[in-house]
Tab-separated table of C-alpha atoms in Angstrom:
chain	number	residue	atom	x	y	z
A	719	MET	CA	51.658	43.513	75.561
A	720	PRO	CA	51.193	39.872	74.477
A	721	ARG	CA	50.917	39.092	70.803
A	722	ALA	CA	47.771	37.611	69.366
A	723	LYS	CA	48.237	33.972	68.508
A	724	GLY	CA	49.510	33.500	64.961
A	725	LYS	CA	50.407	37.160	64.448
A	726	SER	CA	53.987	38.271	63.982
A	727	PRO	CA	55.289	41.698	64.896
A	728	LYS	CA	55.435	44.195	62.040
A	729	THR	CA	58.852	44.685	60.559
A	730	ARG	CA	59.810	48.254	59.856
A	731	THR	CA	62.122	48.914	56.966
A	732	THR	CA	63.859	52.052	55.822
A	733	PRO	CA	65.286	52.757	52.386
A	734	TYR	CA	69.004	52.056	52.063
A	735	ASP	CA	71.057	55.198	51.535
A	736	VAL	CA	74.649	54.545	50.518
A	737	ALA	CA	75.574	58.133	51.456
A	738	GLU	CA	75.149	57.189	55.114
A	739	HIS	CA	77.973	54.650	54.741
A	740	LEU	CA	80.535	56.779	52.893
A	741	ARG	CA	82.517	58.239	55.775
A	742	THR	CA	86.104	58.614	54.578
A	743	ARG	CA	87.689	59.897	51.392
A	744	GLU	CA	89.028	56.385	50.821
A	745	GLU	CA	85.499	54.911	50.994
A	746	MET	CA	84.204	57.651	48.692
A	747	ALA	CA	87.010	57.051	46.186
A	748	ALA	CA	86.472	53.271	46.293
A	749	TYR	CA	82.733	53.727	45.665
A	750	LEU	CA	83.340	55.988	42.656
A	751	ASP	CA	86.083	53.695	41.379
A	752	ALA	CA	83.685	50.732	41.561
A	753	TRP	CA	81.172	52.618	39.412
A	754	LEU	CA	83.869	53.571	36.908
A	755	GLU	CA	85.088	49.965	36.769
A	756	GLU	CA	81.743	48.148	36.702
A	757	ALA	CA	79.676	50.545	34.586
A	758	PRO	CA	82.075	52.779	32.636
A	759	ASP	CA	79.437	53.609	30.000
A	760	ASP	CA	76.704	54.507	32.502
A	761	ALA	CA	77.112	58.284	32.646
A	762	SER	CA	73.949	58.778	34.708
A	763	GLY	CA	75.036	56.087	37.179
A	764	ILE	CA	78.449	57.699	37.574
A	765	ALA	CA	76.794	61.105	38.074
A	766	LYS	CA	74.506	59.501	40.669
A	767	ALA	CA	77.560	58.032	42.430
A	768	LEU	CA	79.087	61.519	42.564
A	769	GLY	CA	75.763	62.743	43.973
A	770	ASP	CA	75.805	60.022	46.647
A	771	ILE	CA	79.317	61.048	47.648
A	772	ALA	CA	78.353	64.736	47.635
A	773	ARG	CA	75.397	64.008	49.922
A	774	ALA	CA	77.701	62.083	52.260
A	775	LYS	CA	80.074	65.030	52.428
A	776	GLY	CA	77.331	67.668	52.518
A	777	MET	CA	75.822	69.145	49.356
A	778	SER	CA	76.112	72.754	50.479
A	779	GLN	CA	79.823	72.441	51.210
A	780	VAL	CA	80.526	70.531	47.988
A	781	ALA	CA	78.611	73.106	45.944
A	782	LYS	CA	80.579	75.919	47.587
A	783	ASP	CA	83.916	74.143	47.050
A	784	ALA	CA	83.016	73.414	43.413
A	785	GLY	CA	81.887	76.986	42.741
A	786	LEU	CA	78.320	75.913	41.946
A	787	SER	CA	74.952	76.713	43.448
A	788	ARG	CA	73.471	73.971	45.604
A	789	GLU	CA	70.449	73.757	43.291
A	790	SER	CA	72.562	73.367	40.145
A	791	LEU	CA	74.640	70.680	41.864
A	792	TYR	CA	71.500	68.727	42.827
A	793	ARG	CA	70.168	69.107	39.286
A	794	ALA	CA	73.449	68.048	37.616
A	795	LEU	CA	73.850	64.966	39.815
A	796	SER	CA	70.208	63.846	39.759
A	797	ALA	CA	68.973	60.817	37.818
A	798	GLU	CA	67.838	63.178	35.041
A	799	GLY	CA	70.984	65.297	35.181
A	800	ASN	CA	73.641	65.349	32.515
A	801	PRO	CA	76.599	67.219	33.998
A	802	SER	CA	79.275	68.606	31.735
A	803	PHE	CA	82.734	67.124	32.066
A	804	ALA	CA	83.888	70.433	33.554
A	805	THR	CA	81.242	70.050	36.276
A	806	VAL	CA	82.336	66.466	36.940
A	807	LEU	CA	85.938	67.627	37.352
A	808	LYS	CA	84.924	70.481	39.689
A	809	VAL	CA	82.802	68.129	41.803
A	810	ALA	CA	85.539	65.474	41.956
A	811	ARG	CA	88.036	68.103	43.113
A	812	ALA	CA	85.562	69.409	45.703
A	813	LEU	CA	85.017	65.850	46.953
A	814	GLY	CA	88.722	65.245	47.325
A	815	VAL	CA	88.835	62.427	44.794
A	816	LYS	CA	90.900	62.143	41.621
A	817	LEU	CA	89.904	60.557	38.349
A	818	HIS	CA	92.710	58.606	36.699
A	819	ALA	CA	93.260	56.727	33.488
A	820	GLN	CA	94.835	53.360	32.866
A	821	ALA	CA	95.307	51.341	29.739
A	822	ALA	CA	92.261	49.213	28.940
């Protein structure tokens, strides 16, 4: 079908979802490490990063591996969530990533 003169085709956009691009444990660890490095005081951002990684891996499986309900995992890792450190450690273990410390 020919285009009307002066009209351009409509561009369709979709929201970017980082979880679609986190395929390996190395990519997941690098993503979390970037958050920890760039925004170490942003607890909600770090929780969101864990949520992105959990979605990439599959929330149901991560919840099961962490010993949490799927709903509580979604709630803890949401923008409004405030997971306990114990939950963060359980989720990190379930994701197959390790948190580490280095001298500042």
